[in-house]
CSV table of C-alpha atoms in Angstrom, one decimal:
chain,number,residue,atom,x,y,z
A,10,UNK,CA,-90.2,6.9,102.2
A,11,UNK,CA,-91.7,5.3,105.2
A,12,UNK,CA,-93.3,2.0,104.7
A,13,UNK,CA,-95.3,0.2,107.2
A,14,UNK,CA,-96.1,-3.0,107.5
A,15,UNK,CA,-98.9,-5.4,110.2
A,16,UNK,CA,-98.7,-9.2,110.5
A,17,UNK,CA,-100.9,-10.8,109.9
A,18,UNK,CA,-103.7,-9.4,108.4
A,19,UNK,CA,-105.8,-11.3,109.9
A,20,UNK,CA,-105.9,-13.6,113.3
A,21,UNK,CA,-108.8,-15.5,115.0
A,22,UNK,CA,-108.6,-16.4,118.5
A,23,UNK,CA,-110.7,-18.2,121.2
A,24,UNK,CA,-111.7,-15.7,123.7
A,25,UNK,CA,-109.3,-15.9,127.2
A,26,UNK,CA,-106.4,-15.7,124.9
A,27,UNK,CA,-103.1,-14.1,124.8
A,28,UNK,CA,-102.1,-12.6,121.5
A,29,UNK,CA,-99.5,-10.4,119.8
A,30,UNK,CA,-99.6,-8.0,116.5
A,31,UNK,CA,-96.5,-7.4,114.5
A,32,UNK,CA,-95.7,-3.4,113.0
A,33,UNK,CA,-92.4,-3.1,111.1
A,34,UNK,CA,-91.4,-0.2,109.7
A,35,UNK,CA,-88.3,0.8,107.4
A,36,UNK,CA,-87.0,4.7,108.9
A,37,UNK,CA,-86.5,4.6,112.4
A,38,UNK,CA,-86.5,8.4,112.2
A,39,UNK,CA,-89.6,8.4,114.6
A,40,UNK,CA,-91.2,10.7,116.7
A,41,UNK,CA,-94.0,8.4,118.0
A,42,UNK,CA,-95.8,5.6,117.1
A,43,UNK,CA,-99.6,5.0,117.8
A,44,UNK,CA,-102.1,1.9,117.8
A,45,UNK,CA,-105.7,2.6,116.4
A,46,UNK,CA,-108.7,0.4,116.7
A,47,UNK,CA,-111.0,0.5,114.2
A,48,UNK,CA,-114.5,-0.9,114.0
A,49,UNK,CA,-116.3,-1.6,110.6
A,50,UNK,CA,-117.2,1.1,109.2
A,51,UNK,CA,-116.3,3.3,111.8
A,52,UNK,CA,-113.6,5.8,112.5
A,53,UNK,CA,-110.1,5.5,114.5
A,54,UNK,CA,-109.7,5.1,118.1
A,55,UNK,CA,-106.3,5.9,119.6
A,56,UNK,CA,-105.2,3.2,122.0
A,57,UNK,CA,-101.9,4.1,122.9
A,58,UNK,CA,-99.2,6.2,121.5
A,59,UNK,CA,-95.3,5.5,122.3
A,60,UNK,CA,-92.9,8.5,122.1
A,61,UNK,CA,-89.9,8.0,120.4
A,62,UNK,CA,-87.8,8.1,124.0
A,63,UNK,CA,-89.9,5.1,125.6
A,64,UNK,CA,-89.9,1.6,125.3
A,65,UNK,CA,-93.4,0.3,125.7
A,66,UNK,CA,-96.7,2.0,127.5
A,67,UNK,CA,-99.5,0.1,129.1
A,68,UNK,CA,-103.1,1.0,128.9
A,69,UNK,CA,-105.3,-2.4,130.8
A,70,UNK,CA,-105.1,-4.8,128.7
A,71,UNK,CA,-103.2,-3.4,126.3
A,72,UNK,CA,-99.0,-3.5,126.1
A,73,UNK,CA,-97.4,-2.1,123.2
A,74,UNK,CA,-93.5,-1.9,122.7
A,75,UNK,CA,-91.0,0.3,120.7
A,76,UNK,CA,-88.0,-0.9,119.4
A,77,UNK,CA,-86.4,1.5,117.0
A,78,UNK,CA,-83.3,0.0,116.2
A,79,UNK,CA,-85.1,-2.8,114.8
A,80,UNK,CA,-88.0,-1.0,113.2
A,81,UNK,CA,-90.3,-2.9,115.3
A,82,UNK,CA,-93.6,-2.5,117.5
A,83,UNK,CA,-96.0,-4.9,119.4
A,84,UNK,CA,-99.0,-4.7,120.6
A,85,UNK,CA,-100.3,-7.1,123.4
A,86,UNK,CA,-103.8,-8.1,124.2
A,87,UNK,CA,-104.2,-10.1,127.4
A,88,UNK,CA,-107.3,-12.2,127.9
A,89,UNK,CA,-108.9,-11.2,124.7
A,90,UNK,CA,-112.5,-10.5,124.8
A,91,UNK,CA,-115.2,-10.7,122.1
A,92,UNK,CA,-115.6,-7.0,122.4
A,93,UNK,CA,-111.9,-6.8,121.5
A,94,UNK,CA,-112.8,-7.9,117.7
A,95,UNK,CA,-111.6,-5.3,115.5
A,96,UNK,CA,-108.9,-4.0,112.9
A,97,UNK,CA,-105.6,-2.5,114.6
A,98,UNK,CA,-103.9,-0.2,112.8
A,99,UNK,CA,-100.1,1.3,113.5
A,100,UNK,CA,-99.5,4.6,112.4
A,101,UNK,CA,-96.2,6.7,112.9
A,102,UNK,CA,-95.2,9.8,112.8
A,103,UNK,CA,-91.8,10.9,110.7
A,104,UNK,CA,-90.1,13.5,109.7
A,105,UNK,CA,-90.8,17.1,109.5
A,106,UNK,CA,-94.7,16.9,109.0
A,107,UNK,CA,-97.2,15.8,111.2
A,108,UNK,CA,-98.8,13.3,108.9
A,109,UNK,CA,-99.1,9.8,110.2
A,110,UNK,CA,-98.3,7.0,108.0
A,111,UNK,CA,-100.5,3.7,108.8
A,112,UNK,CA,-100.1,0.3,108.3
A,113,UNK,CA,-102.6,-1.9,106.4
A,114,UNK,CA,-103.8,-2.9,109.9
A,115,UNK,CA,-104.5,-6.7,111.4
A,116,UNK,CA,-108.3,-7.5,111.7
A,117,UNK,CA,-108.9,-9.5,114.0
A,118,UNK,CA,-111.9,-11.8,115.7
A,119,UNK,CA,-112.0,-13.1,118.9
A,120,UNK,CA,-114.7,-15.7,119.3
A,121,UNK,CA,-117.1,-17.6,122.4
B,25,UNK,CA,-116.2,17.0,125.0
B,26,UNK,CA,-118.2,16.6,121.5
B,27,UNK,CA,-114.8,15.2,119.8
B,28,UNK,CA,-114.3,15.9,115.9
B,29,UNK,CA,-117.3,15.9,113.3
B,30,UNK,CA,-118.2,14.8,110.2
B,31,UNK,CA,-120.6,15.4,108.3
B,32,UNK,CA,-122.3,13.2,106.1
B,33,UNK,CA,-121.6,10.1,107.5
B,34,UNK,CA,-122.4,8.8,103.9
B,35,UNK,CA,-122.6,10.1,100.5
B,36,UNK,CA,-123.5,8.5,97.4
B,37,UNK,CA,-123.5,10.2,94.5
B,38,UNK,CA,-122.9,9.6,90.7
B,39,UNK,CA,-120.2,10.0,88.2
B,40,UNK,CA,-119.0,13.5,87.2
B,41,UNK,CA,-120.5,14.5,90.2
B,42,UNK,CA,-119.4,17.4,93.0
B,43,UNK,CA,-119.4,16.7,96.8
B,44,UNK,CA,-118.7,18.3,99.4
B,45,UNK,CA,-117.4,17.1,103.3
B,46,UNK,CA,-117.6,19.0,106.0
B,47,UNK,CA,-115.2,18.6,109.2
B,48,UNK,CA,-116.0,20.3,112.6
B,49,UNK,CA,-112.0,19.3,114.7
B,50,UNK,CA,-112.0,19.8,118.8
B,51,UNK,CA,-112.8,23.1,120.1
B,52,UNK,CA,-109.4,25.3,119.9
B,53,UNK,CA,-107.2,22.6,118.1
B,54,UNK,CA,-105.2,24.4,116.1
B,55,UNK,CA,-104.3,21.3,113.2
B,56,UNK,CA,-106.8,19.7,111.1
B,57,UNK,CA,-105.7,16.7,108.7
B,58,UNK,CA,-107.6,14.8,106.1
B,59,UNK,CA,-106.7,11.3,105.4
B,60,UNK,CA,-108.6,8.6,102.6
B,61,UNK,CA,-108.6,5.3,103.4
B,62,UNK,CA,-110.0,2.9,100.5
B,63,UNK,CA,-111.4,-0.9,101.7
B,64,UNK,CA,-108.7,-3.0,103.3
B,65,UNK,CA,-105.6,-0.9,103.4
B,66,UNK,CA,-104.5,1.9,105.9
B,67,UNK,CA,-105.4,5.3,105.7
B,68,UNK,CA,-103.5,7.4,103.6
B,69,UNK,CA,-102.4,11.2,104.1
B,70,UNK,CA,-104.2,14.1,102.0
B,71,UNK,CA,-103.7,17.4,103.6
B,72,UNK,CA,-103.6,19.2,106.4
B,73,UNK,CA,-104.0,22.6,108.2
B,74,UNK,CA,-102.8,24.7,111.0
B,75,UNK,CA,-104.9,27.2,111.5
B,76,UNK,CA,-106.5,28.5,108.6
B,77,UNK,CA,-103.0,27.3,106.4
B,78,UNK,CA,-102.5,24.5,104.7
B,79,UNK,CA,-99.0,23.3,104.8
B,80,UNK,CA,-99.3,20.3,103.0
B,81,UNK,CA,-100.7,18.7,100.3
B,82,UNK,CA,-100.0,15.3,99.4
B,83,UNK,CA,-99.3,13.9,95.8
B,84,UNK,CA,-102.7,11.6,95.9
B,85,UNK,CA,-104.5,16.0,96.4
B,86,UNK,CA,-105.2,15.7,92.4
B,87,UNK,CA,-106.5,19.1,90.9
B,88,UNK,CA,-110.1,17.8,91.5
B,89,UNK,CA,-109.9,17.8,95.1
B,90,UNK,CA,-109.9,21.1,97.4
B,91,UNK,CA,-110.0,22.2,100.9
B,92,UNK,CA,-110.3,25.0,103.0
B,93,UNK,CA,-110.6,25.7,106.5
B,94,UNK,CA,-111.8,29.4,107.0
B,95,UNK,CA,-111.0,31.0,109.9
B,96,UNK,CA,-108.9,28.3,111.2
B,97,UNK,CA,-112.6,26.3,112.5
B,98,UNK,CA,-114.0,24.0,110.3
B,99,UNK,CA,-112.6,22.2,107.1
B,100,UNK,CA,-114.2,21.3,104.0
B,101,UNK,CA,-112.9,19.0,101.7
B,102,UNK,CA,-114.4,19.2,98.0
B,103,UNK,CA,-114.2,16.6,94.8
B,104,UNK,CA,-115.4,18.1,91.4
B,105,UNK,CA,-116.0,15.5,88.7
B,106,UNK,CA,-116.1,12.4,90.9
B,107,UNK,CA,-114.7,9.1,89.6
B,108,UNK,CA,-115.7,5.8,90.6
B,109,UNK,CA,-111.9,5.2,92.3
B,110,UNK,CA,-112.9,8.4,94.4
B,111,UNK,CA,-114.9,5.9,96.1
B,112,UNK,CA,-113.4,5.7,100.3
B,113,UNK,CA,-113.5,6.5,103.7
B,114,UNK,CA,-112.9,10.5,104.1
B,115,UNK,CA,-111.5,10.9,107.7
B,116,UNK,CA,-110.7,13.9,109.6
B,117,UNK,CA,-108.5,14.2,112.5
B,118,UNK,CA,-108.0,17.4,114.6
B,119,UNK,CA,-105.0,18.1,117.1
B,120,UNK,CA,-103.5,20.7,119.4
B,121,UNK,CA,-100.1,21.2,118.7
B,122,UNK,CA,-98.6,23.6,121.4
B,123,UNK,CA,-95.2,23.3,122.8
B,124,UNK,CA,-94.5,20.0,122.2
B,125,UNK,CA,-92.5,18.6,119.0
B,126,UNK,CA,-95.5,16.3,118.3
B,127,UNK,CA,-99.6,16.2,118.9
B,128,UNK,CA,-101.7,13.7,119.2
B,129,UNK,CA,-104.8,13.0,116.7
B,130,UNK,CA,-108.1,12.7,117.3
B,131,UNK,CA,-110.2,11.6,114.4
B,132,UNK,CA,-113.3,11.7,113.3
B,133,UNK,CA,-116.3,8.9,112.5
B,134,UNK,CA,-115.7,9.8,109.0
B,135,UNK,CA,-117.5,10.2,105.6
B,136,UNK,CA,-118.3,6.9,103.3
B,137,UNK,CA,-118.1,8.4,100.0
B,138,UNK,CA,-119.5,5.4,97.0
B,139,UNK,CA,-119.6,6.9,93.6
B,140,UNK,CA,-122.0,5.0,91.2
């Protein structure tokens, strides 16, 4: 069974900064993996989604890598922003069926 | 591009209770999926749909809970005799999946479900 996990849970940065969020998982049978944002209350937003042939994908701001053999993604934020506050959520894809299995997700803050 | 659907946005009803969701995926996406997500943790898998089928079910799909999705367009998702830990996020997710292995999700704003 594929277990995900996000560390932290939580971070709190001054705005300007550079910042990194952990996604382990334990079955490196993957066909993708995405990052989600999600705002309280509110539903998903993909951010970027990594095939299981690639190695990272860029989108602005936003840098996350793939390493398989280690069970193992990032997700980079550079400059953070206020508007950047939010939970991130990892989710991949595994096996036969097309359900994603998320992570508990890191909220995080970003503050003036 | 209207994106997927849901409606309510929030339901509160009490114990014992029926309720009924209502998903409306992408225009000509062929996969619907349902997923619960309770208050800190990640969404979790329920069911999902291609076309009018529904190919899986997960384990946390107790008898109580049932969906459809009638002519392969919209999806309902039903809960008879609602129990306080029914209480989550409902969220639906719509994809094409065409000649590719894999498809990518597009979910929904979701329904707040809080059972007194």
């Amino acid at each position: 069974k594929q277990e995900v996990t996000q560390i932290p849970a939580a971070l709190s940065v001054p705005e300007g900064e550079n910042l990194v969020l952990n996604c382990s998982f334990t079955d490196s049978a993957i066909y993708n993996l995405q990052w989600f944002r999600q705002d309280p209350g509110k539903g998903l937003t993909s951010l970027l989604l990594i095939q299981s042939s690639q190695r990272e994908q860029t989108s602005g701001r936003l840098n996350a890598s793939l390493d398989k053999s280690s069970g193992r993604s990032t997700l980079y934020i550079a400059a953070s922003q206020p508007g950047d506050s939010a939970t991130y959520l990892c989710a991949l894809l595994t096996g036969t069926a097309s359900k994603l299995t998320f992570g508990t997700g890191t909220r995080l803050q970003v503050t003036l | 591009d209207t994106g997927v659907s849901q409606d309510p946005r929030h339901k509160i009803t009490k114990r014992g209770q029926n309720v009924t969701f209502r998903c409306d995926p992408i225009s000509e996406h062929n996969r619907l999926y349902w997923y619960r997500q309770t208050l800190g943790q990640g969404p979790e898998f329920l069911t999902y749909f291609q076309n009018e089928a529904q190919l899986e079910k997960s384990r946390l799909l107790s008898d109580r809970f049932s969906a459809e999705r009638p002519k392969g367009s919209f999806s309902t998702l039903e809960i008879q005799r609602t129990e306080q830990g029914d209480s989550a996020m409902y969220l639906c997710a719509s994809s094409f999946l065409g000649r590719a292995l894999t498809d990518t999700q597009y979910f929904g704003p979701g329904t707040r479900l809080t059972v007194l």
